[in-house]
XYZ file of C-alpha atoms in Angstrom:
497
model
C 18.729 0.394 4.178
C 18.690 0.419 0.073
C 20.830 -2.577 -1.013
C 23.397 -1.230 -3.871
C 23.273 -3.822 -6.690
C 26.830 -3.902 -7.866
C 25.566 -3.203 -11.822
C 28.386 -3.511 -14.805
C 28.258 -3.031 -18.455
C 30.463 -5.074 -20.636
C 30.994 -6.403 -24.080
C 29.848 -9.572 -25.196
C 32.992 -11.577 -24.216
C 33.976 -14.416 -21.767
C 31.688 -15.237 -18.747
C 33.047 -16.733 -15.755
C 30.365 -18.807 -13.373
C 27.247 -17.716 -11.676
C 24.501 -17.510 -13.483
C 23.622 -16.916 -17.094
C 20.264 -14.972 -17.878
C 19.211 -15.063 -21.741
C 15.821 -13.343 -22.775
C 13.715 -15.770 -25.003
C 10.352 -15.012 -27.047
C 7.606 -17.266 -27.200
C 9.454 -19.037 -29.840
C 11.742 -20.138 -27.392
C 14.661 -19.370 -29.439
C 17.712 -17.624 -27.838
C 19.303 -14.671 -29.278
C 22.104 -14.907 -31.857
C 24.222 -13.178 -29.452
C 23.531 -16.070 -26.662
C 24.446 -18.841 -28.948
C 28.133 -19.295 -28.250
C 27.238 -18.663 -24.792
C 24.685 -21.278 -23.288
C 26.697 -24.386 -24.811
C 25.556 -27.237 -26.931
C 23.972 -29.262 -24.692
C 21.770 -26.387 -23.396
C 19.206 -26.165 -26.426
C 17.979 -29.813 -25.930
C 17.921 -29.012 -22.043
C 15.901 -26.010 -22.721
C 13.178 -27.682 -25.055
C 12.937 -30.471 -22.715
C 12.595 -28.337 -19.557
C 9.755 -26.112 -21.074
C 8.041 -28.876 -22.117
C 7.956 -30.196 -18.412
C 7.332 -27.144 -16.982
C 5.055 -25.389 -19.524
C 7.105 -22.745 -20.613
C 5.675 -20.576 -22.807
C 8.019 -17.477 -23.045
C 5.216 -15.209 -21.408
C 6.579 -11.790 -20.965
C 8.087 -11.651 -17.519
C 8.078 -15.261 -17.235
C 10.993 -17.167 -16.160
C 12.673 -21.114 -15.937
C 15.629 -21.604 -14.002
C 17.964 -24.657 -14.964
C 20.913 -26.013 -13.347
C 23.758 -25.671 -16.432
C 25.152 -28.638 -18.509
C 28.410 -29.877 -17.332
C 31.447 -27.538 -18.639
C 29.119 -24.805 -19.556
C 31.222 -22.374 -17.959
C 28.303 -21.099 -15.763
C 26.702 -22.473 -12.567
C 22.517 -21.850 -13.901
C 20.924 -21.346 -17.101
C 17.680 -18.600 -16.438
C 15.459 -17.819 -19.404
C 13.198 -14.603 -18.873
C 9.873 -14.416 -21.482
C 9.695 -11.462 -23.366
C 6.463 -12.631 -25.340
C 5.390 -12.856 -28.685
C 7.660 -10.415 -31.042
C 4.448 -8.706 -32.409
C 3.460 -7.536 -29.040
C 6.799 -6.225 -28.263
C 5.955 -2.583 -28.098
C 4.035 -3.580 -24.986
C 7.158 -4.844 -23.246
C 7.645 -2.788 -19.771
C 11.849 -3.393 -20.084
C 12.121 -2.093 -16.376
C 9.462 -4.511 -15.098
C 11.593 -7.187 -17.493
C 14.783 -5.967 -15.487
C 12.595 -6.559 -12.098
C 11.699 -10.179 -13.384
C 15.648 -10.918 -14.050
C 16.373 -9.487 -10.612
C 13.148 -11.712 -9.120
C 15.275 -14.997 -10.336
C 18.373 -14.197 -9.120
C 19.671 -15.281 -5.318
C 20.851 -12.626 -3.029
C 25.009 -13.029 -3.207
C 24.709 -14.458 -6.584
C 26.477 -13.080 -9.518
C 24.662 -13.220 -12.976
C 26.021 -12.556 -16.455
C 22.728 -11.141 -18.605
C 22.626 -11.181 -22.218
C 20.954 -7.963 -23.356
C 19.588 -9.221 -26.420
C 16.304 -10.208 -28.029
C 15.810 -13.026 -30.424
C 13.757 -11.430 -33.165
C 14.998 -7.689 -32.846
C 17.090 -5.486 -31.212
C 17.511 -3.728 -27.815
C 18.118 -0.112 -28.126
C 20.359 1.403 -25.443
C 17.275 2.975 -23.778
C 15.838 -0.107 -23.833
C 18.820 -1.799 -22.171
C 19.048 1.038 -19.638
C 15.343 0.315 -18.537
C 16.379 -3.250 -17.689
C 19.029 -1.780 -15.383
C 16.833 0.636 -13.741
C 14.607 -2.654 -13.131
C 17.486 -4.754 -11.843
C 18.165 -1.855 -9.413
C 14.456 -1.156 -7.891
C 13.615 -4.760 -7.457
C 16.888 -4.925 -5.553
C 15.920 -2.607 -2.981
C 15.571 -3.810 0.700
C 14.632 -1.671 4.151
C 16.564 -3.971 6.636
C 18.171 -1.149 8.535
C 16.292 -2.130 12.248
C 16.757 -5.897 11.721
C 19.392 -7.693 14.004
C 19.109 -10.926 14.671
C 17.040 -12.096 11.713
C 19.152 -10.315 9.156
C 20.005 -13.276 6.646
C 23.810 -12.854 6.069
C 23.508 -13.168 2.116
C 20.926 -10.517 1.808
C 23.998 -8.091 3.218
C 25.801 -8.819 0.066
C 24.257 -7.027 -3.107
C 24.224 -8.877 -6.147
C 26.708 -8.779 -8.695
C 25.116 -8.356 -12.010
C 27.258 -7.631 -15.713
C 24.708 -6.220 -18.483
C 26.529 -8.000 -21.750
C 25.909 -5.873 -25.223
C 27.196 -4.762 -28.225
C 27.642 -0.955 -27.630
C 28.531 -0.924 -23.875
C 29.345 2.986 -24.346
C 26.010 4.026 -25.494
C 24.540 1.929 -22.607
C 26.571 3.258 -19.949
C 25.537 6.925 -21.240
C 22.139 5.654 -20.942
C 22.041 3.751 -17.767
C 23.497 7.045 -15.969
C 20.223 9.078 -15.930
C 18.472 5.760 -15.195
C 20.725 5.255 -12.085
C 20.180 8.688 -10.966
C 16.248 7.958 -11.018
C 16.970 5.024 -9.237
C 18.558 6.535 -6.267
C 15.652 9.201 -6.133
C 12.971 6.195 -5.936
C 15.341 4.624 -3.096
C 15.594 7.862 -1.462
C 11.832 8.191 -1.475
C 11.662 4.527 -0.552
C 13.686 5.115 2.588
C 11.749 7.961 3.783
C 8.473 6.268 3.581
C 10.091 2.951 5.289
C 11.557 5.012 8.243
C 9.572 4.933 11.691
C 7.871 7.955 12.722
C 9.856 8.233 16.147
C 12.733 8.652 14.065
C 11.466 10.743 10.912
C 9.906 13.335 12.527
C 9.350 16.848 10.732
C 13.336 18.420 12.008
C 14.696 15.069 10.927
C 12.903 15.156 7.395
C 14.058 18.416 6.503
C 17.654 17.969 7.580
C 17.804 14.638 5.263
C 16.144 17.159 2.633
C 19.153 19.254 3.058
C 21.585 16.849 2.085
C 20.295 17.738 -1.171
C 22.722 20.367 -1.069
C 25.215 17.947 -2.003
C 24.358 17.798 -4.957
C 23.769 21.521 -6.123
C 20.037 21.650 -4.790
C 19.258 25.223 -2.717
C 17.427 24.160 0.568
C 15.417 26.460 2.386
C 14.150 25.334 5.615
C 11.134 28.328 7.081
C 10.640 27.238 10.773
C 7.456 27.908 12.786
C 8.572 31.353 13.723
C 8.688 32.272 9.904
C 5.882 30.085 8.956
C 3.538 32.217 11.814
C 5.118 35.637 9.838
C 4.419 34.324 6.791
C 0.701 33.288 7.944
C 0.513 29.588 7.256
C -2.072 28.993 9.732
C -4.090 26.167 8.184
C -0.597 24.236 8.047
C 0.402 25.153 11.760
C -3.027 24.343 13.052
C -2.397 20.691 12.076
C 0.723 20.380 14.073
C -0.203 22.701 17.056
C -1.150 19.287 18.874
C 2.583 17.877 18.621
C 5.837 18.833 20.765
C 7.287 18.429 17.237
C 7.406 21.767 15.360
C 5.925 21.883 11.960
C 8.128 23.537 8.852
C 8.418 23.741 5.310
C 11.076 22.907 3.062
C 11.493 24.218 0.002
C 14.280 22.901 -2.646
C 15.369 24.556 -5.860
C 17.077 22.818 -8.682
C 18.301 25.567 -11.241
C 18.950 23.520 -14.421
C 17.349 25.640 -16.725
C 18.043 29.074 -18.563
C 18.070 31.824 -15.914
C 15.052 33.459 -15.981
C 12.983 30.624 -17.322
C 9.848 29.837 -15.294
C 10.473 26.761 -12.949
C 8.276 23.691 -12.795
C 6.631 22.998 -9.242
C 6.145 19.996 -7.134
C 4.589 20.403 -3.860
C 4.110 17.295 -1.201
C 2.099 16.746 2.108
C 4.424 15.446 4.709
C 2.331 14.591 7.627
C 5.062 12.208 9.205
C 2.520 10.540 11.586
C -0.968 10.833 11.667
C -3.566 10.225 14.761
C -6.142 11.695 13.282
C -5.933 14.879 16.084
C -9.090 14.962 18.377
C -10.856 13.295 15.517
C -8.966 10.276 16.406
C -8.603 7.133 14.265
C -9.183 3.588 15.325
C -5.978 1.911 16.777
C -5.967 -0.951 14.069
C -3.477 -0.181 11.438
C -2.579 3.283 12.427
C 0.991 2.355 12.508
C 0.776 2.684 8.802
C 0.368 6.237 9.232
C 4.127 6.531 9.518
C 3.843 6.654 5.444
C 1.498 9.638 5.332
C 4.417 11.474 4.316
C 5.018 9.591 0.876
C 4.007 12.530 -1.122
C 6.884 14.522 0.532
C 8.940 11.816 -0.049
C 8.273 11.902 -3.395
C 8.856 15.205 -4.067
C 12.140 14.782 -2.408
C 13.270 11.897 -4.145
C 12.491 13.470 -7.533
C 14.499 16.852 -6.844
C 17.405 14.324 -6.161
C 16.688 12.653 -9.490
C 16.455 15.658 -11.540
C 19.737 17.183 -9.706
C 21.868 13.632 -10.194
C 20.880 13.504 -13.903
C 21.586 17.269 -14.272
C 18.252 18.054 -15.600
C 17.811 20.680 -18.032
C 14.895 22.629 -16.055
C 14.263 24.963 -13.229
C 12.484 23.171 -10.699
C 11.082 23.752 -7.249
C 10.007 21.105 -4.702
C 8.304 22.257 -1.798
C 7.019 20.310 1.202
C 5.037 20.677 4.196
C 6.061 18.603 7.473
C 3.893 18.447 10.165
C 2.769 15.495 12.864
C -0.707 15.479 13.801
C -1.200 14.499 17.381
C -4.279 15.247 19.870
C -3.519 16.877 23.520
C -4.807 20.073 25.222
C -3.140 22.171 22.498
C -4.627 19.955 19.441
C -7.037 21.646 16.982
C -10.704 20.944 17.322
C -13.670 20.475 15.289
C -15.358 23.359 15.203
C -12.460 25.613 15.206
C -11.996 28.095 12.265
C -8.425 29.142 10.758
C -7.354 31.604 8.245
C -5.239 30.157 5.505
C -2.903 31.743 3.754
C -4.822 32.780 0.789
C -6.844 34.527 3.226
C -9.919 31.942 2.934
C -11.263 30.866 5.916
C -11.884 27.427 6.906
C -14.074 25.734 9.130
C -12.585 22.621 10.638
C -14.990 19.598 10.490
C -12.856 16.845 10.830
C -9.097 17.000 12.131
C -8.150 14.072 10.256
C -9.033 15.904 7.114
C -5.623 17.562 7.554
C -3.616 16.884 4.617
C -5.607 19.498 2.599
C -4.713 21.937 5.288
C -1.058 21.638 4.877
C -1.645 21.469 1.277
C -3.865 24.688 0.960
C -0.866 26.697 2.303
C 1.907 25.138 0.782
C 0.201 25.408 -2.798
C -0.640 28.988 -2.088
C 2.745 30.131 -1.252
C 4.258 28.136 -4.176
C 2.071 29.816 -6.769
C 2.576 33.349 -5.234
C 6.124 33.613 -4.495
C 7.241 31.073 -7.564
C 4.844 31.930 -10.552
C 5.565 28.012 -11.837
C 4.747 27.027 -15.347
C 2.735 24.603 -13.258
C 1.880 22.841 -10.019
C 1.624 19.103 -9.103
C 0.782 18.157 -5.916
C 1.135 14.757 -4.240
C -0.550 13.461 -0.951
C -1.973 9.960 0.610
C -4.969 12.401 1.021
C -8.137 9.905 0.895
C -9.418 6.582 1.771
C -12.235 7.308 -0.191
C -9.555 7.383 -3.242
C -8.790 3.416 -2.396
C -12.591 2.721 -2.608
C -12.403 4.252 -6.038
C -9.375 3.213 -7.710
C -8.136 0.202 -4.885
C -4.492 0.155 -5.754
C -4.102 0.235 -9.195
C -4.127 3.765 -10.261
C -3.535 7.243 -8.468
C -6.228 9.786 -8.532
C -5.685 12.622 -10.982
C -7.434 15.690 -10.561
C -6.645 18.913 -13.017
C -7.843 22.074 -14.054
C -5.643 21.730 -17.129
C -6.435 19.028 -20.109
C -2.719 19.475 -21.297
C -1.312 18.761 -17.941
C -3.463 15.662 -17.343
C -2.883 14.189 -20.730
C 0.653 14.852 -20.293
C 0.644 12.935 -16.702
C -1.737 10.469 -18.153
C 0.929 9.253 -21.152
C 3.839 9.454 -18.371
C 1.981 6.953 -16.010
C 1.839 4.787 -19.363
C 5.538 5.063 -20.048
C 6.578 4.201 -16.676
C 3.694 2.031 -15.162
C 2.915 4.350 -12.168
C -0.732 4.954 -13.774
C -2.982 7.199 -13.012
C -6.670 7.923 -13.368
C -8.420 11.258 -14.022
C -11.219 11.969 -11.797
C -14.008 14.706 -12.160
C -14.209 18.111 -10.674
C -17.021 20.629 -10.911
C -19.609 23.219 -9.357
C -21.827 20.652 -7.883
C -18.618 19.203 -5.880
C -17.315 22.448 -5.044
C -20.332 23.369 -3.476
C -20.313 20.719 -1.147
C -17.475 22.145 0.723
C -19.342 25.537 1.222
C -19.493 26.464 5.270
C -22.520 28.270 7.423
C -19.757 29.988 8.979
C -16.481 30.314 7.123
C -15.460 30.403 3.456
C -15.294 26.719 3.394
C -15.205 23.739 5.437
C -12.613 20.879 5.234
C -14.549 17.601 4.543
C -17.958 17.049 3.427
C -18.419 13.510 4.504
C -18.030 10.158 2.709
C -19.617 10.727 -0.564
C -17.061 11.956 -3.185
C -14.543 12.181 -0.434
C -11.352 11.962 -2.494
C -13.030 14.702 -5.290
C -14.356 17.211 -2.361
C -10.644 16.804 -1.129
C -9.716 17.635 -4.560
C -12.143 20.596 -4.727
C -10.615 22.225 -1.197
C -6.872 22.377 -2.693
C -8.178 23.793 -6.086
C -9.241 26.667 -4.113
C -5.762 27.387 -3.115
C -4.141 27.225 -6.373
C -5.240 30.651 -8.071
C -5.657 30.330 -11.951
C -1.916 27.856 -11.576
C -2.329 24.919 -14.207
C -2.401 22.363 -11.368
C -2.759 18.533 -10.724
C -3.676 16.820 -7.512
C -2.279 13.252 -7.359
C -4.200 11.292 -4.556
C -1.455 8.716 -3.816
C -3.221 6.902 -0.909
C -3.140 3.747 -2.669
C 0.305 3.969 -4.497
C 2.376 5.470 -2.107
C 2.667 3.077 0.829
C 1.471 -0.337 1.345
C 1.132 -0.711 -2.475
C 0.878 -4.498 -3.959
C 4.199 -6.176 -4.818
C 5.247 -5.584 -8.567
C 8.225 -6.610 -10.585
C 10.145 -3.587 -9.859
C 9.221 -3.178 -6.201
C 8.856 -5.429 -2.912
C 9.050 -2.805 -0.249
C 6.036 -1.097 1.644
C 7.445 2.246 0.778
C 6.950 2.207 -2.787
C 8.742 5.574 -3.848
C 5.732 5.571 -6.282
C 5.912 9.086 -8.115
C 9.586 9.586 -8.907
C 9.666 7.795 -12.176
C 6.557 9.163 -13.236
C 7.175 13.025 -12.476
C 10.582 12.537 -14.337
C 9.264 11.502 -16.882
C 6.619 14.346 -17.314
C 9.781 16.635 -16.944
C 12.284 14.644 -19.135
C 8.992 14.904 -21.856
C 7.959 18.014 -21.930
C 9.858 20.803 -20.159
C 13.595 20.738 -20.510
C 15.273 22.727 -22.417
């Protein structure tokens, strides 16, 4: 359950208790806007404490001091922004997260949103607000006895700025993005006995309140359409598979949509090719790609993005029983191509194969980006620092890389090629769903590419970033909501009218 931070924006006027947060550079001098706020004794106190604690104002570092007597606030918190010469490298969302990390649960704080050597734009201050929101997220829905009472109370933070109206306008769009990220995190964090395909689809259906058109295709409809590859994955589960189509029509009528496709395996045992028991509980997060697409559609709708966007998610549960798919089976995908099943744990690509083909055939999008916790091999290649990026379009790949740098959700482009494609040829069918360990993330991407036709397409392998990712300034949750900010930025920078 996400904790809703009470975030306000006000002009630079009187403060009333709580914590006072100021931003300092490597020179440790406070901004001029903070001079009248920190009190006459605070300057000397800061100098002594910074020397004793070896605080140098490094970007995102912090120093907390008890306020001098009569200051009007309880604690003075300094947060570093680094040298002024390196200000263009400063991640303002991460700065907001660093501020949130210095505040205690249940405390109120006043943040003087000003820099010592330069001015902050409304957009930069709004990014600080976004970081504050994202860092404050907590999923504690299933805690009863151990829940800390203070944690049930959201922090109250007031951003003090020169132009409240401009900041509020910029912050409104960032809050829409925050809600999208929080939705994605909630979905990934939910246990698999709660979030199965039908329940996921029902939650996606709630986006209709924001103006998103939601269509749910059940197993009967999927059989009629011919999504045999997707249905084969879920046939060992008593939970029925489904596909959810979400449409946001914010652009001009008749404009081609942009399309996002997500893998939604709500739990992955590996099927007959069953996974080892150790760590299998993490496979509740094998739907992080679908979670991102759902969160993105919420963000686009909530900020009323001027674009036509399609989000399509394939929702299945991969279980072993007497009806489960076997290694050696051959299935016919929606594209008409046949697939030999080598490993039932290479299931995500089967889901995406049908959904990608369906999306390009029905909607004729400008591009398709799919997200999936697809391969352990991408963790071997990139660890948890970057998502793997595969694409048939240099332009789309470059735009995704730029959006990644801007948001901190970074990607690293991986190769595709005929030699890798040959590795998935089958003796008995058009292709096989696994080519073994070598180049595992690449051959998985080659498999997907056979189902996109000529549509500009990118595949993001988020096995290392979508769940269980390392803590960052903006995330302390197991489910990271990775990709919502990246793709929203891609749309905002290049595809909105």
